[in-house]
GROMACS .gro file of C-alpha atoms in nm:
model
  420
    1MET     CA    1   0.001  -0.001  -0.001
    2ARG     CA    2   0.275   0.239   0.091
    3LEU     CA    3   0.456   0.150  -0.237
    4LEU     CA    4   0.146   0.245  -0.431
    5THR     CA    5   0.108   0.581  -0.246
    6ASP     CA    6   0.474   0.666  -0.311
    7ARG     CA    7   0.438   0.582  -0.672
    8HIS     CA    8   0.127   0.792  -0.704
    9PHE     CA    9   0.305   1.087  -0.538
   10THR     CA   10   0.599   1.054  -0.776
   11LEU     CA   11   0.378   1.043  -1.077
   12ARG     CA   12   0.194   1.359  -0.961
   13LYS     CA   13   0.516   1.534  -0.903
   14GLN     CA   14   0.645   1.445  -1.245
   15GLY     CA   15   0.318   1.561  -1.393
   16LYS     CA   16   0.344   1.896  -1.232
   17ARG     CA   17   0.696   1.939  -1.359
   18SER     CA   18   0.583   1.844  -1.701
   19ASP     CA   19   0.295   2.107  -1.685
   20ARG     CA   20   0.534   2.377  -1.577
   21SER     CA   21   0.775   2.288  -1.854
   22ARG     CA   22   0.496   2.294  -2.110
   23LEU     CA   23   0.365   2.630  -1.986
   24HIS     CA   24   0.718   2.776  -1.990
   25ARG     CA   25   0.771   2.646  -2.354
   26ASN     CA   26   0.445   2.778  -2.468
   27GLY     CA   27   0.507   3.114  -2.307
   28LEU     CA   28   0.828   3.139  -2.502
   29TYR     CA   29   0.645   3.054  -2.827
   30ALA     CA   30   0.391   3.323  -2.742
   31VAL     CA   31   0.668   3.585  -2.685
   32VAL     CA   32   0.835   3.495  -3.016
   33ILE     CA   33   0.512   3.529  -3.223
   34ALA     CA   34   0.429   3.851  -3.059
   35ALA     CA   35   0.774   3.995  -3.155
   36VAL     CA   36   0.732   3.861  -3.513
   37THR     CA   37   0.382   4.024  -3.531
   38VAL     CA   38   0.532   4.359  -3.424
   39VAL     CA   39   0.780   4.348  -3.706
   40THR     CA   40   0.524   4.246  -3.972
   41GLY     CA   41   0.321   4.556  -3.879
   42PHE     CA   42   0.602   4.794  -3.971
   43LYS     CA   43   0.410   4.919  -4.272
   44GLY     CA   44   0.191   5.095  -4.019
   45ILE     CA   45   0.463   5.363  -4.019
   46LEU     CA   46   0.343   5.485  -4.362
   47PRO     CA   47   0.031   5.680  -4.260
   48VAL     CA   48   0.235   5.879  -4.009
   49TYR     CA   49   0.442   6.020  -4.290
   50ARG     CA   50   0.113   6.172  -4.413
   51GLY     CA   51   0.179   6.473  -4.642
   52HIS     CA   52   0.545   6.388  -4.685
   53LEU     CA   53   0.449   6.052  -4.840
   54ARG     CA   54   0.186   6.215  -5.061
   55ASP     CA   55   0.437   6.468  -5.191
   56TYR     CA   56   0.704   6.202  -5.241
   57LEU     CA   57   0.467   5.989  -5.449
   58SER     CA   58   0.309   6.295  -5.617
   59VAL     CA   59  -0.048   6.186  -5.542
   60GLY     CA   60  -0.361   6.337  -5.393
   61ASP     CA   61  -0.590   6.229  -5.109
   62GLY     CA   62  -0.787   6.000  -5.345
   63SER     CA   63  -0.475   5.801  -5.444
   64PHE     CA   64  -0.362   5.816  -5.075
   65GLY     CA   65  -0.678   5.647  -4.974
   66LEU     CA   66  -0.643   5.386  -5.255
   67LEU     CA   67  -0.296   5.305  -5.129
   68PHE     CA   68  -0.413   5.199  -4.783
   69GLY     CA   69  -0.738   5.042  -4.910
   70ILE     CA   70  -0.595   4.816  -5.177
   71GLY     CA   71  -0.451   4.573  -4.921
   72GLN     CA   72  -0.793   4.508  -4.771
   73LEU     CA   73  -0.933   4.424  -5.117
   74THR     CA   74  -0.647   4.174  -5.208
   75GLY     CA   75  -0.680   4.032  -4.856
   76LEU     CA   76  -1.018   3.884  -4.942
   77ALA     CA   77  -0.859   3.597  -5.136
   78GLY     CA   78  -0.614   3.529  -4.857
   79LEU     CA   79  -0.898   3.528  -4.601
   80LEU     CA   80  -1.127   3.303  -4.801
   81PHE     CA   81  -0.871   3.030  -4.847
   82GLY     CA   82  -0.659   3.108  -4.542
   83GLY     CA   83  -0.952   3.058  -4.308
   84TRP     CA   84  -1.046   2.724  -4.460
   85ILE     CA   85  -0.679   2.599  -4.461
   86LEU     CA   86  -0.648   2.716  -4.098
   87ASP     CA   87  -0.944   2.500  -3.998
   88ARG     CA   88  -0.806   2.208  -4.195
   89PHE     CA   89  -0.435   2.204  -4.134
   90GLY     CA   90  -0.369   2.424  -3.831
   91PRO     CA   91  -0.198   2.763  -3.794
   92ARG     CA   92   0.179   2.679  -3.846
   93ARG     CA   93   0.155   2.638  -4.221
   94ILE     CA   94  -0.042   2.963  -4.253
   95LEU     CA   95   0.221   3.149  -4.042
   96ARG     CA   96   0.500   3.023  -4.257
   97VAL     CA   97   0.353   3.111  -4.597
   98CYS     CA   98   0.223   3.453  -4.482
   99LEU     CA   99   0.557   3.553  -4.331
  100THR     CA  100   0.724   3.482  -4.660
  101GLY     CA  101   0.472   3.684  -4.852
  102ILE     CA  102   0.490   3.978  -4.609
  103SER     CA  103   0.866   3.987  -4.639
  104ALA     CA  104   0.837   3.994  -5.024
  105ALA     CA  105   0.610   4.304  -4.986
  106MET     CA  106   0.858   4.474  -4.760
  107PHE     CA  107   1.143   4.416  -5.008
  108LEU     CA  108   0.928   4.564  -5.278
  109LEU     CA  109   0.867   4.874  -5.074
  110ALA     CA  110   1.245   4.900  -4.998
  111PHE     CA  111   1.322   4.916  -5.372
  112ALA     CA  112   1.009   5.094  -5.494
  113GLY     CA  113   1.151   5.449  -5.520
  114PRO     CA  114   0.895   5.733  -5.575
  115ARG     CA  115   0.682   5.510  -5.802
  116PHE     CA  116   0.322   5.499  -5.685
  117ARG     CA  117   0.227   5.188  -5.880
  118VAL     CA  118   0.504   4.987  -5.717
  119PHE     CA  119   0.393   5.107  -5.377
  120LEU     CA  120   0.040   5.005  -5.462
  121THR     CA  121   0.154   4.663  -5.570
  122ALA     CA  122   0.352   4.616  -5.249
  123MET     CA  123   0.059   4.719  -5.035
  124ALA     CA  124  -0.163   4.479  -5.233
  125LEU     CA  125   0.077   4.198  -5.180
  126SER     CA  126   0.115   4.269  -4.811
  127GLY     CA  127  -0.269   4.273  -4.764
  128LEU     CA  128  -0.294   3.933  -4.937
  129PHE     CA  129  -0.088   3.775  -4.658
  130ALA     CA  130  -0.136   4.006  -4.360
  131ALA     CA  131  -0.500   3.930  -4.317
  132PRO     CA  132  -0.477   3.543  -4.286
  133PHE     CA  133  -0.161   3.596  -4.079
  134SER     CA  134  -0.361   3.771  -3.807
  135ILE     CA  135  -0.615   3.493  -3.798
  136ALA     CA  136  -0.342   3.235  -3.776
  137VAL     CA  137  -0.174   3.407  -3.487
  138SER     CA  138  -0.499   3.414  -3.281
  139ALA     CA  139  -0.557   3.046  -3.358
  140TYR     CA  140  -0.196   2.959  -3.270
  141LEU     CA  141  -0.211   3.128  -2.935
  142ALA     CA  142  -0.547   2.978  -2.854
  143LYS     CA  143  -0.401   2.637  -2.918
  144LEU     CA  144  -0.107   2.706  -2.689
  145PHE     CA  145  -0.332   2.822  -2.409
  146PRO     CA  146  -0.676   2.663  -2.450
  147PHE     CA  147  -0.792   2.758  -2.107
  148HIS     CA  148  -0.689   3.123  -2.125
  149GLN     CA  149  -0.786   3.222  -2.477
  150ARG     CA  150  -0.923   3.573  -2.417
  151ARG     CA  151  -0.635   3.659  -2.179
  152ILE     CA  152  -0.354   3.530  -2.409
  153ILE     CA  153  -0.510   3.704  -2.717
  154SER     CA  154  -0.542   4.032  -2.513
  155LEU     CA  155  -0.178   3.993  -2.399
  156ASN     CA  156  -0.056   3.940  -2.760
  157LEU     CA  157  -0.251   4.237  -2.891
  158ALA     CA  158  -0.113   4.447  -2.609
  159SER     CA  159   0.245   4.344  -2.672
  160THR     CA  160   0.203   4.415  -3.056
  161SER     CA  161   0.075   4.761  -2.963
  162MET     CA  162   0.434   4.829  -2.872
  163GLY     CA  163   0.502   4.851  -3.241
  164GLY     CA  164   0.216   5.095  -3.288
  165MET     CA  165   0.370   5.308  -3.012
  166MET     CA  166   0.721   5.292  -3.142
  167PHE     CA  167   0.665   5.332  -3.515
  168PRO     CA  168   0.502   5.682  -3.501
  169LEU     CA  169   0.784   5.802  -3.272
  170LEU     CA  170   1.034   5.652  -3.511
  171ALA     CA  171   0.863   5.824  -3.807
  172GLU     CA  172   0.875   6.163  -3.633
  173SER     CA  173   1.245   6.108  -3.546
  174LEU     CA  174   1.337   6.009  -3.902
  175LEU     CA  175   1.144   6.304  -4.039
  176GLY     CA  176   1.339   6.539  -3.805
  177TRP     CA  177   1.667   6.376  -3.910
  178SER     CA  178   1.595   6.434  -4.277
  179ARG     CA  179   1.511   6.794  -4.208
  180ARG     CA  180   1.834   6.845  -4.016
  181SER     CA  181   2.072   6.673  -4.254
  182ALA     CA  182   2.109   6.756  -4.625
  183ARG     CA  183   2.256   6.417  -4.699
  184VAL     CA  184   1.950   6.227  -4.558
  185THR     CA  185   1.649   6.246  -4.797
  186PHE     CA  186   1.298   6.138  -4.735
  187GLY     CA  187   1.361   5.842  -4.969
  188HIS     CA  188   1.633   5.715  -4.743
  189ILE     CA  189   1.424   5.708  -4.423
  190LEU     CA  190   1.131   5.561  -4.619
  191HIS     CA  191   1.304   5.274  -4.796
  192LEU     CA  192   1.601   5.150  -4.587
  193PRO     CA  193   1.396   5.039  -4.286
  194PHE     CA  194   1.183   4.816  -4.502
  195LEU     CA  195   1.502   4.638  -4.619
  196LEU     CA  196   1.587   4.552  -4.265
  197THR     CA  197   1.239   4.450  -4.160
  198GLY     CA  198   1.190   4.241  -4.472
  199ALA     CA  199   1.502   4.047  -4.389
  200LEU     CA  200   1.379   3.991  -4.022
  201VAL     CA  201   1.036   3.867  -4.140
  202LEU     CA  202   1.194   3.637  -4.403
  203GLY     CA  203   1.419   3.489  -4.128
  204ALA     CA  204   1.123   3.440  -3.891
  205SER     CA  205   0.935   3.237  -4.150
  206TYR     CA  206   1.183   2.952  -4.104
  207LEU     CA  207   1.076   2.918  -3.737
  208TYR     CA  208   0.745   2.773  -3.856
  209ARG     CA  209   0.853   2.504  -4.092
  210LYS     CA  210   0.656   2.181  -4.073
  211ARG     CA  211   0.775   1.966  -3.786
  212THR     CA  212   0.696   1.625  -3.939
  213PRO     CA  213   0.702   1.507  -4.301
  214LYS     CA  214   0.373   1.323  -4.249
  215ARG     CA  215   0.077   1.502  -4.415
  216SER     CA  216  -0.216   1.511  -4.179
  217ALA     CA  217  -0.548   1.690  -4.158
  218GLY     CA  218  -0.627   1.941  -3.886
  219PRO     CA  219  -0.829   1.871  -3.571
  220HIS     CA  220  -1.156   2.009  -3.718
  221ASN     CA  221  -1.142   1.820  -4.049
  222PRO     CA  222  -0.995   1.479  -3.966
  223ASN     CA  223  -1.126   1.312  -4.276
  224ASN     CA  224  -0.931   1.552  -4.505
  225GLN     CA  225  -1.248   1.648  -4.682
  226ARG     CA  226  -1.243   1.858  -4.992
  227TRP     CA  227  -1.319   2.221  -4.933
  228GLN     CA  228  -1.662   2.350  -5.053
  229TRP     CA  229  -1.810   2.702  -5.058
  230ARG     CA  230  -2.068   2.595  -4.806
  231ASP     CA  231  -1.784   2.569  -4.544
  232LEU     CA  232  -1.812   2.948  -4.529
  233ILE     CA  233  -2.182   2.933  -4.433
  234LEU     CA  234  -2.195   3.023  -4.070
  235PRO     CA  235  -2.466   2.975  -3.809
  236PRO     CA  236  -2.636   3.294  -3.693
  237ARG     CA  237  -2.437   3.302  -3.371
  238ALA     CA  238  -2.101   3.302  -3.545
  239PHE     CA  239  -2.218   3.524  -3.828
  240GLY     CA  240  -2.333   3.792  -3.586
  241LEU     CA  241  -1.991   3.802  -3.427
  242ALA     CA  242  -1.825   3.811  -3.769
  243ILE     CA  243  -2.024   4.125  -3.852
  244LEU     CA  244  -1.929   4.296  -3.521
  245ILE     CA  245  -1.567   4.210  -3.568
  246SER     CA  246  -1.564   4.341  -3.921
  247LEU     CA  247  -1.731   4.671  -3.825
  248HIS     CA  248  -1.478   4.710  -3.538
  249GLY     CA  249  -1.186   4.652  -3.775
  250LEU     CA  250  -1.324   4.894  -4.028
  251ALA     CA  251  -1.365   5.180  -3.787
  252ASP     CA  252  -1.036   5.128  -3.620
  253GLY     CA  253  -0.843   5.095  -3.951
  254VAL     CA  254  -1.001   5.400  -4.103
  255LEU     CA  255  -0.917   5.609  -3.792
  256TYR     CA  256  -0.562   5.495  -3.774
  257THR     CA  257  -0.495   5.567  -4.141
  258TRP     CA  258  -0.667   5.906  -4.165
  259MET     CA  259  -0.613   6.055  -3.811
  260PRO     CA  260  -0.250   6.183  -3.882
  261ARG     CA  261  -0.369   6.347  -4.205
  262PHE     CA  262  -0.674   6.490  -4.017
  263LEU     CA  263  -0.463   6.641  -3.741
  264GLU     CA  264  -0.240   6.828  -3.978
  265SER     CA  265  -0.538   6.951  -4.194
  266ALA     CA  266  -0.685   7.293  -4.207
  267SER     CA  267  -0.960   7.175  -3.963
  268PHE     CA  268  -0.730   7.318  -3.695
  269GLN     CA  269  -0.535   7.642  -3.692
  270GLU     CA  270  -0.249   7.501  -3.482
  271GLN     CA  271  -0.082   7.174  -3.380
  272PRO     CA  272   0.017   7.188  -3.016
  273VAL     CA  273   0.132   6.825  -3.038
  274SER     CA  274   0.268   6.647  -3.339
  275PRO     CA  275   0.040   6.386  -3.506
  276GLY     CA  276   0.307   6.125  -3.463
  277LEU     CA  277   0.302   6.163  -3.089
  278VAL     CA  278  -0.077   6.138  -3.086
  279MET     CA  279  -0.046   5.810  -3.270
  280ALA     CA  280   0.208   5.683  -3.024
  281GLY     CA  281  -0.029   5.775  -2.745
  282TYR     CA  282  -0.302   5.577  -2.925
  283ALA     CA  283  -0.085   5.266  -2.928
  284LEU     CA  284  -0.002   5.328  -2.555
  285ALA     CA  285  -0.377   5.330  -2.486
  286TYR     CA  286  -0.414   4.995  -2.658
  287LEU     CA  287  -0.116   4.854  -2.477
  288SER     CA  288  -0.253   4.964  -2.140
  289ALA     CA  289  -0.613   4.861  -2.187
  290ARG     CA  290  -0.531   4.517  -2.338
  291GLY     CA  291  -0.265   4.454  -2.088
  292PHE     CA  292  -0.522   4.521  -1.815
  293LEU     CA  293  -0.771   4.293  -1.989
  294ALA     CA  294  -0.510   4.020  -1.995
  295LEU     CA  295  -0.478   4.035  -1.617
  296LEU     CA  296  -0.852   3.978  -1.561
  297PRO     CA  297  -0.999   3.632  -1.502
  298GLU     CA  298  -1.142   3.475  -1.816
  299TRP     CA  299  -1.500   3.482  -1.688
  300LEU     CA  300  -1.504   3.846  -1.570
  301GLY     CA  301  -1.684   4.090  -1.798
  302LYS     CA  302  -1.721   3.842  -2.089
  303ARG     CA  303  -2.048   4.012  -2.190
  304ALA     CA  304  -1.981   4.371  -2.065
  305PHE     CA  305  -1.670   4.398  -2.284
  306LEU     CA  306  -1.884   4.326  -2.580
  307VAL     CA  307  -2.112   4.622  -2.514
  308TRP     CA  308  -1.974   4.915  -2.330
  309PRO     CA  309  -1.619   4.975  -2.476
  310GLY     CA  310  -1.757   5.063  -2.822
  311ILE     CA  311  -2.040   5.276  -2.687
  312ILE     CA  312  -1.832   5.472  -2.441
  313GLY     CA  313  -1.532   5.511  -2.667
  314GLY     CA  314  -1.739   5.613  -2.971
  315VAL     CA  315  -1.922   5.880  -2.772
  316ILE     CA  316  -1.600   6.020  -2.629
  317LEU     CA  317  -1.443   6.057  -2.977
  318PHE     CA  318  -1.760   6.199  -3.116
  319ALA     CA  319  -1.758   6.476  -2.855
  320GLY     CA  320  -1.397   6.544  -2.913
  321LEU     CA  321  -1.446   6.587  -3.289
  322LEU     CA  322  -1.750   6.814  -3.241
  323SER     CA  323  -1.539   7.045  -3.018
  324ARG     CA  324  -1.336   7.152  -3.326
  325ASN     CA  325  -1.040   7.183  -3.086
  326TYR     CA  326  -0.713   7.001  -3.165
  327MET     CA  327  -0.639   6.889  -2.810
  328PHE     CA  328  -0.995   6.776  -2.741
  329ALA     CA  329  -1.008   6.590  -3.073
  330ALA     CA  330  -0.669   6.412  -3.007
  331GLY     CA  331  -0.762   6.354  -2.642
  332GLY     CA  332  -1.101   6.202  -2.754
  333TYR     CA  333  -0.919   5.975  -2.993
  334LEU     CA  334  -0.682   5.849  -2.717
  335LEU     CA  335  -0.950   5.811  -2.448
  336GLY     CA  336  -1.182   5.639  -2.698
  337ALA     CA  337  -0.906   5.404  -2.797
  338LEU     CA  338  -0.849   5.323  -2.431
  339CYS     CA  339  -1.210   5.199  -2.432
  340TRP     CA  340  -1.276   5.027  -2.763
  341SER     CA  341  -0.941   4.844  -2.760
  342CYS     CA  342  -1.099   4.602  -2.510
  343GLU     CA  343  -1.372   4.521  -2.762
  344TYR     CA  344  -1.185   4.317  -3.017
  345PRO     CA  345  -1.025   4.056  -2.776
  346ALA     CA  346  -1.364   4.008  -2.612
  347MET     CA  347  -1.534   3.933  -2.948
  348VAL     CA  348  -1.261   3.694  -3.057
  349GLY     CA  349  -1.280   3.520  -2.720
  350ALA     CA  350  -1.653   3.491  -2.750
  351LEU     CA  351  -1.615   3.338  -3.099
  352LEU     CA  352  -1.358   3.085  -2.968
  353ARG     CA  353  -1.589   3.010  -2.673
  354ASN     CA  354  -1.907   2.960  -2.875
  355ASP     CA  355  -1.794   2.845  -3.222
  356SER     CA  356  -1.433   2.718  -3.200
  357ARG     CA  357  -1.491   2.459  -3.474
  358GLN     CA  358  -1.556   2.732  -3.733
  359PHE     CA  359  -1.320   2.993  -3.594
  360GLY     CA  360  -1.118   3.017  -3.912
  361ALA     CA  361  -1.418   3.036  -4.139
  362ALA     CA  362  -1.585   3.301  -3.919
  363MET     CA  363  -1.275   3.520  -3.914
  364ALA     CA  364  -1.236   3.480  -4.287
  365VAL     CA  365  -1.605   3.592  -4.344
  366SER     CA  366  -1.539   3.886  -4.110
  367GLY     CA  367  -1.229   3.978  -4.301
  368VAL     CA  368  -1.415   3.967  -4.633
  369MET     CA  369  -1.679   4.198  -4.508
  370SER     CA  370  -1.428   4.432  -4.344
  371GLY     CA  371  -1.196   4.425  -4.656
  372LEU     CA  372  -1.476   4.521  -4.902
  373SER     CA  373  -1.614   4.792  -4.674
  374TYR     CA  374  -1.262   4.926  -4.592
  375PHE     CA  375  -1.167   4.956  -4.960
  376LEU     CA  376  -1.489   5.141  -5.042
  377VAL     CA  377  -1.479   5.364  -4.734
  378MET     CA  378  -1.112   5.455  -4.768
  379ASN     CA  379  -1.153   5.563  -5.133
  380GLY     CA  380  -1.478   5.742  -5.035
  381ILE     CA  381  -1.304   5.937  -4.767
  382GLY     CA  382  -1.026   6.035  -4.991
  383ARG     CA  383  -1.254   6.165  -5.261
  384SER     CA  384  -1.476   6.340  -5.002
  385ILE     CA  385  -1.184   6.528  -4.858
  386GLU     CA  386  -1.087   6.648  -5.213
  387ARG     CA  387  -1.443   6.769  -5.260
  388LEU     CA  388  -1.519   6.921  -4.918
  389GLY     CA  389  -1.173   7.049  -4.838
  390ASP     CA  390  -0.943   7.016  -4.533
  391SER     CA  391  -1.145   7.249  -4.320
  392ARG     CA  392  -1.450   7.017  -4.328
  393MET     CA  393  -1.257   6.695  -4.278
  394TRP     CA  394  -1.382   6.679  -3.914
  395MET     CA  395  -1.732   6.590  -4.040
  396ILE     CA  396  -1.604   6.282  -4.222
  397MET     CA  397  -1.421   6.160  -3.917
  398LEU     CA  398  -1.751   6.144  -3.726
  399LEU     CA  399  -1.846   5.833  -3.920
  400PRO     CA  400  -1.605   5.582  -3.758
  401ALA     CA  401  -1.688   5.717  -3.412
  402LEU     CA  402  -2.058   5.642  -3.490
  403VAL     CA  403  -1.963   5.286  -3.605
  404PHE     CA  404  -1.806   5.210  -3.260
  405VAL     CA  405  -2.126   5.305  -3.096
  406LEU     CA  406  -2.321   5.075  -3.330
  407VAL     CA  407  -2.083   4.788  -3.268
  408GLY     CA  408  -2.142   4.823  -2.884
  409MET     CA  409  -2.517   4.813  -2.947
  410GLY     CA  410  -2.480   4.513  -3.166
  411GLY     CA  411  -2.277   4.347  -2.893
  412LEU     CA  412  -2.565   4.393  -2.650
  413ILE     CA  413  -2.812   4.237  -2.893
  414TRP     CA  414  -2.582   3.948  -2.967
  415SER     CA  415  -2.497   3.869  -2.598
  416ARG     CA  416  -2.866   3.858  -2.505
  417ARG     CA  417  -2.951   3.641  -2.798
  418PHE     CA  418  -2.664   3.396  -2.834
  419ASP     CA  419  -2.391   3.405  -2.558
  420THR     CA  420  -2.364   3.092  -2.348
   0.00000   0.00000   0.00000
């Protein structure tokens, strides 16, 4: 009897050591993928260059909007097939392929020169791979930490916000460097960093090579069935979340792209703070809010975070824009971001909790809706600015603030109808 008791104690002790080792290993994997995701988002530095980039490429606001909208359009193909492949084969293969494609786009940006069409091609190529990459990262982390999905996704998003905080500051520093030195042109500070980041992303793609030569189907499609279009047909519960996620991504993306341009527009008579510093503050707000969300227990606020962040954040931004004051508008953007940044991890967590078997398909459908609407809205905003003029640009920026409020109301309806 004593022998059996001692053996049981030894096995439990070995099991605990194994669990700690696995958690430590998975934690290291999470840190690595977060760092890789930061580097892949380096193209987010381009909107901060605002008027300098428009002048360098010799384009107007209409083409400027097209430049940042084209990636969402080309990302539709990547989302459609990437979501299905993710559900079938798992995230590692998606990560490897997407990192290779993103690095190719960065190399293209590094050697584009002032040619707008080459820039447009590079952004289209980047969008093709960036959209399925983001889905694969979420699925990869959820697989590493199946019992802490919302928390690990929040922590990853918080860590990647470091890039959003550093890139605007880097952009302002590089712009200041080019103004102070006659030898350093805008072309230098624009292209050379993409050469370095492209090499880093290409190297990171080798980290996710297939572990075994055996071809196997993923956990959700064990029979290796052929893909059909009906695989994208979602139940109402998952489709409702897909709509909310797409609207959130649309509003957030539109604001991030146009806010630096808006802050330097004739809507304001002066700029007490540089737009780049405001964008860095926006990333800091995301980092703080999502870091806080990652510390909360998984069960706490799982419904409240679907509703109130969008409503409160959208109202704050709406009020800041209506003030017609630079500091109030910038402050409203930062405070609003502090609120609505909690919304996306909660929605992804709800999707994993309620419809994990169709997670890839749901995120793909969401990306398709977001990509189409983003492309149309970005081009529409660019042409609207050309027609209305800089001084009325604040009216256009009210639209994404309203969308956040609508997303919060939609979250309330969904949580009462579907959440379990």
